Coordinates of C-alpha atoms and ligand atoms in Angstrom, one line a residue:
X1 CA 98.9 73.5 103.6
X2 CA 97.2 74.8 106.6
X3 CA 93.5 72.5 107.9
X4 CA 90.7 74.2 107.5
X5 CA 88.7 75.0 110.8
X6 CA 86.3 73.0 111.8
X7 CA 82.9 75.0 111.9
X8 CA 80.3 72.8 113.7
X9 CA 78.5 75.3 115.0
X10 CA 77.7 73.1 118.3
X11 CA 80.9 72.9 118.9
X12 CA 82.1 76.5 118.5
X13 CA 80.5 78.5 121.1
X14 CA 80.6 78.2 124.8
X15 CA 80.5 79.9 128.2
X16 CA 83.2 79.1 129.2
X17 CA 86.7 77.1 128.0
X18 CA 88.8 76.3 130.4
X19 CA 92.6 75.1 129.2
X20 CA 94.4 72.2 130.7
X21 CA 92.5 69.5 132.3
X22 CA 94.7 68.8 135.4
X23 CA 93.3 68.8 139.2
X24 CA 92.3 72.9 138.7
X25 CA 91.4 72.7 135.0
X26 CA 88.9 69.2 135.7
X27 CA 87.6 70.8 139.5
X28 CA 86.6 74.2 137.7
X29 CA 85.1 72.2 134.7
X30 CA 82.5 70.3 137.2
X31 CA 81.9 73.6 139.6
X32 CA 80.6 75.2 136.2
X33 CA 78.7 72.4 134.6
X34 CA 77.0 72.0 138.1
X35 CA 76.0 74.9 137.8
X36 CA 74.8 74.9 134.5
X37 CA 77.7 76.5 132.8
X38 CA 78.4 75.3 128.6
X39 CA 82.1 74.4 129.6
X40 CA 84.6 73.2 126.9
X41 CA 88.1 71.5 128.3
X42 CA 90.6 71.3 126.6
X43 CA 93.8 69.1 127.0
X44 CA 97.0 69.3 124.9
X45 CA 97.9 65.9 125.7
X46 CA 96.2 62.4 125.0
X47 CA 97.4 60.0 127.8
X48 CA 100.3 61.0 129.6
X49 CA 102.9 58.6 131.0
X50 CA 103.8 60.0 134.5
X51 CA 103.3 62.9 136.7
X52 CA 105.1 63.6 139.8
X53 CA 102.7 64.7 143.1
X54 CA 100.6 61.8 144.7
X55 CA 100.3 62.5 148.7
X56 CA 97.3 64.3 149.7
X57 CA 97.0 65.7 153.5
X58 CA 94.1 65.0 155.9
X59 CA 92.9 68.8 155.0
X60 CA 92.2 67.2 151.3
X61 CA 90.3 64.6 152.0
X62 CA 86.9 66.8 152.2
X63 CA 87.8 68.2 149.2
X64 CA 88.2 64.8 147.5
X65 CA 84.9 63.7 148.7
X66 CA 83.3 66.9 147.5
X67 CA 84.5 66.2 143.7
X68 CA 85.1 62.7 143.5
X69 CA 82.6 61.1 146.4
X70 CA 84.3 58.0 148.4
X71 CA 87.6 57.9 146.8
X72 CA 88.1 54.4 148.5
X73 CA 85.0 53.3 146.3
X74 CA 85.8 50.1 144.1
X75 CA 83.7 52.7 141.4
X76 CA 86.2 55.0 141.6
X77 CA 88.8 53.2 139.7
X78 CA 91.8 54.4 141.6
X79 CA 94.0 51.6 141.7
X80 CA 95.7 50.7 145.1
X81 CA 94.7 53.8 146.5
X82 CA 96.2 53.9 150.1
X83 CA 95.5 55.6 153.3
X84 CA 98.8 57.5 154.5
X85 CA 99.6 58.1 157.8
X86 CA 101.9 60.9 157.7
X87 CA 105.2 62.1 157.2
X88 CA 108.8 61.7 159.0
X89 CA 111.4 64.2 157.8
X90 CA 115.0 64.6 158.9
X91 CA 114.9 68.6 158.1
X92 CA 116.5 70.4 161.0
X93 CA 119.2 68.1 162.3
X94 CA 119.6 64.0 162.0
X95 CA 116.7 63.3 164.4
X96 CA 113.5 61.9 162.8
X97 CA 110.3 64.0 163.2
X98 CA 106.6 62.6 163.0
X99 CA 104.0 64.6 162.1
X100 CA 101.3 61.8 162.6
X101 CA 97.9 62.2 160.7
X102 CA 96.2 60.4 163.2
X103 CA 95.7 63.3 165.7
X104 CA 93.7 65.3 162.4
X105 CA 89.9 65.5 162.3
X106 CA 90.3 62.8 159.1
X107 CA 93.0 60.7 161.1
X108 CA 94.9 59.9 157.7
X109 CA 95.6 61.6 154.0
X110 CA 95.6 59.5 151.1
X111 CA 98.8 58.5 148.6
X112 CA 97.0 58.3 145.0
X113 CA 97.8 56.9 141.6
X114 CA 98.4 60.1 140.4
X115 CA 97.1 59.7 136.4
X116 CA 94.4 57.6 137.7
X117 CA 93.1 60.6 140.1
X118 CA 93.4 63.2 137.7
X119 CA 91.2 60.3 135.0
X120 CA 88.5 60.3 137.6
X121 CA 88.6 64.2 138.0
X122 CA 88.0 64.3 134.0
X123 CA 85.6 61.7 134.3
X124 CA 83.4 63.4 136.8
X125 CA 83.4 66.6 135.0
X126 CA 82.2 64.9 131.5
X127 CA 79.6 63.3 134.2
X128 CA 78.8 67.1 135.2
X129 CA 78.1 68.0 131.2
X130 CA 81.4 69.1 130.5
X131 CA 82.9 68.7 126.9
X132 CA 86.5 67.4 127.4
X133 CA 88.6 67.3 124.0
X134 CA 92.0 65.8 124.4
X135 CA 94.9 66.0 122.3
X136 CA 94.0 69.5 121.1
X137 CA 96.1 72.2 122.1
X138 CA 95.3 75.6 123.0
X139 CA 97.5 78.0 120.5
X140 CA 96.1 81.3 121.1
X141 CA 93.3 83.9 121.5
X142 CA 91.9 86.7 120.3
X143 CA 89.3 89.1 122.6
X144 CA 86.2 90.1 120.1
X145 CA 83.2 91.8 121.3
X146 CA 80.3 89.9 119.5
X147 CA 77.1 89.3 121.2
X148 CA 77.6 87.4 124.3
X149 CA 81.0 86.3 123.3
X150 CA 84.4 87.9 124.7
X151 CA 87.1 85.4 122.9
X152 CA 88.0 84.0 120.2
X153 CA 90.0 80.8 120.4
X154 CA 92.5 78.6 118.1
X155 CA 92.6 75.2 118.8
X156 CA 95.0 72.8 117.4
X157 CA 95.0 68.9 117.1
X158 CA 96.0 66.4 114.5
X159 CA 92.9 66.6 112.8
X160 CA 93.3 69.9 112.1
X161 CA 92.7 73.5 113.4
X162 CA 89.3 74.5 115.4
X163 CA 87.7 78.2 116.1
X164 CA 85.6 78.2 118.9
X165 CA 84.3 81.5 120.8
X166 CA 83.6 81.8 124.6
X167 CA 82.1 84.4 127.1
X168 CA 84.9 83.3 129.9
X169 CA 88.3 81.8 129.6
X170 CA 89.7 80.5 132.0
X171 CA 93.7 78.9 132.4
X172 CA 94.6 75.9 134.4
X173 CA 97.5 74.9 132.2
X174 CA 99.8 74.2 134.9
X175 CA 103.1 76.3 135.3
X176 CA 102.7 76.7 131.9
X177 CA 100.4 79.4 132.1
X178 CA 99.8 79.6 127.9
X179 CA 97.0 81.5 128.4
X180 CA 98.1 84.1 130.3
X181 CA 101.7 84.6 128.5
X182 CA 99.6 85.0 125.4
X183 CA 97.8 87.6 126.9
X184 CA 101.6 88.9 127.9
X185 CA 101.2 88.5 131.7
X186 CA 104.5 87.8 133.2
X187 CA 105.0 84.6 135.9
X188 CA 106.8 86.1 138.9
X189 CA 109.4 84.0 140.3
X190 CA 111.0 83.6 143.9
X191 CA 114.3 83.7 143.0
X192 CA 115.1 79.4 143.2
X193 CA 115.7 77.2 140.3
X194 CA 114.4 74.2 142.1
X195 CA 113.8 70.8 140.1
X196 CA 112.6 67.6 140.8
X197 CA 114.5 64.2 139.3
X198 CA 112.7 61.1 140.2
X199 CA 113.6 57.5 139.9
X200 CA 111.3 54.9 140.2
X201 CA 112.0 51.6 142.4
X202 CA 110.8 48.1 142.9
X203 CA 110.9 45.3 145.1
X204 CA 109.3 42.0 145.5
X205 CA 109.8 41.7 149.0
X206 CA 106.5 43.7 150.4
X207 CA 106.5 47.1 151.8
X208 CA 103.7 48.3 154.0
X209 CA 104.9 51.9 154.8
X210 CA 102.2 54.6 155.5
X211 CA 104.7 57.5 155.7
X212 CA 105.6 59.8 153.4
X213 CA 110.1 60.6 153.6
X214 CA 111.3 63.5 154.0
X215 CA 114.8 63.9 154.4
X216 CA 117.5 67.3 153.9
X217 CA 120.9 66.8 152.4
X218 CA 123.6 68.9 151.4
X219 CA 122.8 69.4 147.9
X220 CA 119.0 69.9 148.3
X221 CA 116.4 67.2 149.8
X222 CA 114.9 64.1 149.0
X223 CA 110.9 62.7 149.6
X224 CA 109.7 59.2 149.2
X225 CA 106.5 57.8 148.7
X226 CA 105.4 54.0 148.5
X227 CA 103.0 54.2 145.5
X228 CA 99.5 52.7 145.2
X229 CA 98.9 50.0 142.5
X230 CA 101.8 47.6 142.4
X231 CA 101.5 44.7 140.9
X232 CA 101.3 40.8 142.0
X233 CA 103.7 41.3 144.8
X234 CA 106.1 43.8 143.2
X235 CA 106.1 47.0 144.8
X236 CA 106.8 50.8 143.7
X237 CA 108.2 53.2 145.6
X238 CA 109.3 56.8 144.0
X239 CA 112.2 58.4 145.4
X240 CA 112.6 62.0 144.4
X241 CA 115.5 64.7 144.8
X242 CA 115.0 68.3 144.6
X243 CA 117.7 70.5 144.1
X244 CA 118.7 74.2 142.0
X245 CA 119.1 73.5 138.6
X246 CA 122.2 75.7 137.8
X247 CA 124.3 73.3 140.5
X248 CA 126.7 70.6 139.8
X249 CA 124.1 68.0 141.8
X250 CA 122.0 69.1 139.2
X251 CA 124.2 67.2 136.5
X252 CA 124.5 64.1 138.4
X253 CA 120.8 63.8 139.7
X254 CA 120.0 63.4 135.7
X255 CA 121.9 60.4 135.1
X256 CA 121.0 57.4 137.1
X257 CA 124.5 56.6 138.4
X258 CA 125.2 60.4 139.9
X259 CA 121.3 59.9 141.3
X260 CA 122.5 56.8 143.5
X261 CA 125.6 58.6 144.2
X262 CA 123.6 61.5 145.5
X263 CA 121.4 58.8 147.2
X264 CA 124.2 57.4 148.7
X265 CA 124.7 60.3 150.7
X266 CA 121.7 60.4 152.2
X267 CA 121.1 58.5 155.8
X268 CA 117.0 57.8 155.9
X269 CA 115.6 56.7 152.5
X270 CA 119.2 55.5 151.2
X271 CA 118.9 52.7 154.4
X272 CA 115.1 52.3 154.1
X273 CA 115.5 51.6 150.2
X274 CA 118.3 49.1 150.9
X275 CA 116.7 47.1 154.2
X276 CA 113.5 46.7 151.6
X277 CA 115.5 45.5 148.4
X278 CA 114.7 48.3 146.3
X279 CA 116.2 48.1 142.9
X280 CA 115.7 50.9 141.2
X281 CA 113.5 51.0 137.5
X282 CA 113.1 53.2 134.2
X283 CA 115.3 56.4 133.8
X284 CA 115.3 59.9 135.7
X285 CA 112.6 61.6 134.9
X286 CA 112.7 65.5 136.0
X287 CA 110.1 68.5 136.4
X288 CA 110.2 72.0 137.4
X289 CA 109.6 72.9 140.9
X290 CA 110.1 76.1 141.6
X291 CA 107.8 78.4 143.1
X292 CA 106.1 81.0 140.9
X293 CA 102.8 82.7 140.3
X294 CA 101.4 85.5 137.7
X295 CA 101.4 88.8 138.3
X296 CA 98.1 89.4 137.4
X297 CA 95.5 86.3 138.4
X298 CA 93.0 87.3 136.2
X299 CA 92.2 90.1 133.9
X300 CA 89.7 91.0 131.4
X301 CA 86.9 87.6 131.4
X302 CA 89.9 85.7 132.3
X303 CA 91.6 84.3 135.1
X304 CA 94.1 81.4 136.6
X305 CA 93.9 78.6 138.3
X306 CA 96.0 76.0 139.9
X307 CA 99.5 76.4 139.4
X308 CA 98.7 78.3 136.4
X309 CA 98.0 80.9 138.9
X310 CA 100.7 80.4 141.7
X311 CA 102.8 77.0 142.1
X312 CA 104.8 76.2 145.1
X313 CA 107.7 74.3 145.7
X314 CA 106.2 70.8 146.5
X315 CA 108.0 70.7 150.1
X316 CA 104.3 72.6 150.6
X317 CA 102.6 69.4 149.6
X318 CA 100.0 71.7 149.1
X319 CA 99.5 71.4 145.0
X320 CA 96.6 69.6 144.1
X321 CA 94.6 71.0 147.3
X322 CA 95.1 74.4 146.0
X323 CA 93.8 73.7 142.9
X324 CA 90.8 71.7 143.6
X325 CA 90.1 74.3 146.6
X326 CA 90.8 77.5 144.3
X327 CA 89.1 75.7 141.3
X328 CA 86.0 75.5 143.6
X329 CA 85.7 79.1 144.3
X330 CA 86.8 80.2 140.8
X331 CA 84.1 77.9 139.4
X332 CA 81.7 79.6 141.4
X333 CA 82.9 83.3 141.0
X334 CA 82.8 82.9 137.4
X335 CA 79.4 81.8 137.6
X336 CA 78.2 84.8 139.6
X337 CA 80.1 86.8 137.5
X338 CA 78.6 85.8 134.5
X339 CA 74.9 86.0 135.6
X340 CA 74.7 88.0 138.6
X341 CA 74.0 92.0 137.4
X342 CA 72.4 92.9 140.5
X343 CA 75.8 93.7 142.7
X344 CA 77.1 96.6 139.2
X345 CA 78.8 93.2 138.5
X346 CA 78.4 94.8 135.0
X347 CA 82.1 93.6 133.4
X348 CA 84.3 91.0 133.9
X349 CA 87.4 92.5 134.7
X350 CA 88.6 92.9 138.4
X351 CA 86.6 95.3 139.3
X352 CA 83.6 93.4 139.0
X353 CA 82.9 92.4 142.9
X354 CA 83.2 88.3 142.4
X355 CA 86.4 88.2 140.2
X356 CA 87.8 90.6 142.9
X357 CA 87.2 88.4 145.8
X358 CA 88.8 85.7 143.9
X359 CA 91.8 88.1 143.0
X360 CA 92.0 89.1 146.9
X361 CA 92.4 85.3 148.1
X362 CA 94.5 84.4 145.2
X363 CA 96.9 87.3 147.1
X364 CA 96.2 85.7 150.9
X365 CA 97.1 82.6 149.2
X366 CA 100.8 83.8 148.0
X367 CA 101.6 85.6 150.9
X368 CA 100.7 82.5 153.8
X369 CA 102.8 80.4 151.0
X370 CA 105.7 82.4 151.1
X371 CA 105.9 82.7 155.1
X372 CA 105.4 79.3 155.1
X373 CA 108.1 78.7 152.8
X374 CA 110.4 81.4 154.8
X375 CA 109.5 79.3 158.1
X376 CA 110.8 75.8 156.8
X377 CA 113.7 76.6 155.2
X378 CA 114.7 78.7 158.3
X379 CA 114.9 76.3 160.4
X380 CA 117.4 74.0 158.3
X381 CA 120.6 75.7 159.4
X382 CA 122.6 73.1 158.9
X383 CA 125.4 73.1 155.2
X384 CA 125.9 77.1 155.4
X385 CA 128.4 76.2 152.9
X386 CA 126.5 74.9 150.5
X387 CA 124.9 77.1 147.7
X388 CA 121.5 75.7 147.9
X389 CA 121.2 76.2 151.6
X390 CA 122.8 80.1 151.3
X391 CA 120.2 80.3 148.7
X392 CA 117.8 79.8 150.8
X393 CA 118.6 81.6 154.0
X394 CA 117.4 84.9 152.4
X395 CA 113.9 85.0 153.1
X396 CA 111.8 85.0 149.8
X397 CA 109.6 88.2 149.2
X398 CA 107.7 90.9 147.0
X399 CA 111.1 92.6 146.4
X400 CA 113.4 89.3 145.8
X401 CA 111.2 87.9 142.8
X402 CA 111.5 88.8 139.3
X403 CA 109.8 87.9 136.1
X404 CA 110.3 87.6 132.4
X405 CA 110.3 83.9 130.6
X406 CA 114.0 84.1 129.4
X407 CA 114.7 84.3 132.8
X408 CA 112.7 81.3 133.6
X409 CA 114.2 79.2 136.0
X410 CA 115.7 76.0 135.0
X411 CA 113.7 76.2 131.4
X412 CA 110.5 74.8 131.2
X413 CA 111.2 71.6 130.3
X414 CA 110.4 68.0 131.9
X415 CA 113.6 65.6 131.5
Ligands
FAD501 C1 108.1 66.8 142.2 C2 106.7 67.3 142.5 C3 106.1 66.7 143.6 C4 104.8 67.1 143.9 N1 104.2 66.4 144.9 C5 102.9 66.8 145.3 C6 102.2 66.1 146.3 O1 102.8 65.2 146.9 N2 101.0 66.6 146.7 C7 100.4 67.6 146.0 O2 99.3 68.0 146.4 N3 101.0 68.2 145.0 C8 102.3 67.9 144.6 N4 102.9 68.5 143.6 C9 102.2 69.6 142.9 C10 101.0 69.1 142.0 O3 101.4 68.0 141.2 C11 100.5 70.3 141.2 O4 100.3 71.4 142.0 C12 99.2 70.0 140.5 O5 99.4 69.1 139.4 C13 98.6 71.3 139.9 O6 97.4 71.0 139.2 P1 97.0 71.9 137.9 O7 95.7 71.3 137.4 O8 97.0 73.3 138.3 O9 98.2 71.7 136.8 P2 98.7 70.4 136.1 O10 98.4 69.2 136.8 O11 100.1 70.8 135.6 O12 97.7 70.4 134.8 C14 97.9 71.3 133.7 C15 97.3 70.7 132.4 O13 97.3 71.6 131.4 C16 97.7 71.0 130.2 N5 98.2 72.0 129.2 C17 99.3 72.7 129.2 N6 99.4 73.5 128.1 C18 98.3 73.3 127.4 C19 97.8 73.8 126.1 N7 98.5 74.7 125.4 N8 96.7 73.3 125.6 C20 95.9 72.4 126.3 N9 96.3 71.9 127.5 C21 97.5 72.3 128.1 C22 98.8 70.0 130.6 O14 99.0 69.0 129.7 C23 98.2 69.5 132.0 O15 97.4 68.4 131.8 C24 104.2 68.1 143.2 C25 104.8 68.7 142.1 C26 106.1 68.3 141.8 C27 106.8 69.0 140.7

């Protein structure tokens, strides 16, 4: 038997619900409470176990400071937080390049326990007078035209199902995008499959590196990261492989004796994990990587954020910058939006003036992506044999993606 809804009418209308409380979903949540927004977030899950993405650049750190304050604050909670101090890659041929963080106007980016940053990011927007629900699940919506209220929302948890009705809606949900496939906008993809398997290691002999890895192989490439928060003297370092889902590499990165084979084959992080003692700990886990975005950022009192809106392969290390930096001026555009009539900001579609600026730099942001994308993977030349190499040689653009979810690439799920 279906649960009744639950009707508490305090609970059931908003101005705003904003889905998925990741980096974009939390950032937007404390732009609009700050600026006296009702916000309701919701999360679908109660505490998660991992999530792949911890190095932030010197161009974040502002950012971090703007939503979080001194992230290197005992109050802040993040454990073993650690300043970075940049990255060496082995891309284009065997030689090691620096790019060194201390020539930036920060002179370091930050590595960051990734579940603990995105807790502080929840915690700030509850601090801000948002209303964070986790463990409910968005499940779908309906547009209504009653009073001030555009949507009509179902809500699912264990307790039971849960109506609520907002003027705004807005979807961080990750790669996901739930809200915007219910509203049957398609995600645009570039044409990769790209995944990501990750193994975790450990060693008790120390490990002081300040560099994030970066190194090509044949098969696809590889980053490593010392994490923050080891324990006693036991250190973690995650090593992560990223190659096309459909190839044979694919198969042996998901079992943890093809993953050291593949490892094997690698001349940087293979040597680095052995001189340290690395052992490695826990099984593969995997995640979509691709790069993708909507076809439509927002629509009708709705739009995207995050990677909801666009997400780009994580050799960018660009993910949670663009969503606390795009959550910031969605946040702020919605607000406008909703309480600014003076501009014949009259609807809340694209053509009102602040949800089209938003839609315009959502657009910039795809296209310097994709150059920047084309300009990386250009200058590897190296394995023009190899399928995931060829693959990338064509330059990705407009014409070369294509959409629908049963062609999504890889499937959606995590391993
Ligand atoms: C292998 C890998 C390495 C990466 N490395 C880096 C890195 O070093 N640096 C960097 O900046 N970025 C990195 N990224 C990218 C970065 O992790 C993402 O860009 C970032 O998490 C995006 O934040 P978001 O809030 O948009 O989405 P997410 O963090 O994915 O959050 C979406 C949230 O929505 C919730 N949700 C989904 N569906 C529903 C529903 N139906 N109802 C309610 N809630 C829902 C999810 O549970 C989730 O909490 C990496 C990504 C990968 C795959």
């Amino acid at each position: 038997m279906a649960a009744a809804p639950l009707l508490d009418p305090a609970w059931t209308t908003w101005d705003v619900v904003i889905v998925g409380a990741g980096p974009a979903g939390a950032a937007t949540a404390i732009t609009l409470a700050n600026c006296g927004q009702r916000v309701l977030l919701v999360e679908k899950r109660g505490s998660p176990s991992f999530k792949l993405g911890e190095s932030l650049p010197p161009a974040s750190i502002g950012l971090v400071r703007h939503f979080l304050g001194d992230p290197e604050s005992p109050d802040q909670q993040l454990p073993g937080l650690f300043r970075t101090a940049g990255n060496i890659a082995l891309w284009g041929n065997e030689q090691a390049e620096i790019t060194d963080f201390f020539f930036t106007p920060t002179g370091h980016g930050l590595c960051v326990d990734r579940l603990a940053f995105d807790e502080a990011l929840c915690t700030k927007a509850i601090a801000a007078g948002a209303t964070l629900l986790r463990d409910v699940r968005f499940q779908s919506c309906t547009r209504i035209e009653s009073g001030n209220f555009n949507w009509q929302l179902t809500l699912t948890s264990r307790a039971g199902i849960r109506q609520v009705r907002a003027r705004y809606l807005v979807d961080c949900s990750g790669r996901q995008a739930v809200v915007a496939r219910m509203l049957g906008v398609p995600r645009l993809y570039q044409g990769d499959r790209l995944f990501a398997y990750a193994q975790w290691f450990s060693c008790s002999g120390g490990d002081d590196d300040r560099y994030t890895r970066i190194e090509a192989t044949p098969h696809g490439w590889w980053y490593s990261n010392r994490l923050p928060g080891s324990g006693g003297n036991e250190t973690r370092r995650l090593v992560v492989l990223h190659t096309d889902k459909d190839l044979p590499a694919a198969r042996l990165a998901a079992s943890r004796q093809g993953f050291d084979q593949l490892l094997d084959g690698s001349t940087h992080i293979a040597l680095l994990l052995k001189a340290r003692g690395y052992r490695s700990c826990g099984s593969i886990r995997g995640a979509p990587a691709h790069s993708q975005r909507l076809r439509d950022f927002c629509g009708d009192a709705w739009m995207a954020v995050g990677d909801a809106a666009q997400a780009y392969d994580p050799l960018s290390s660009q993910g949670i910058d663009k969503a606390l930096r795009t959550a910031s001026h969605a946040g702020h555009m919605i607000h406008y939006a909703l309480t600014d009539s003076s501009q014949g900001a009259t609807g809340l579609d694209g053509r009102n003036p602040y949800i089209h600026r938003y839609d315009q730099e959502q657009h910039r942001l795809w296209q310097a992506f994709s150059s920047q994308r084309n300009f990386y993977y250009g200058v590897q030349t190296r394995w023009s044999d190899q399928v995931f190499w060829q693959r990338r040689r064509q330059p990705a653009n407009e014409s070369s993606q294509f959409s629908t979810d049963e062609t999504e690439p890889g499937g959606n799920g995590a391993i």
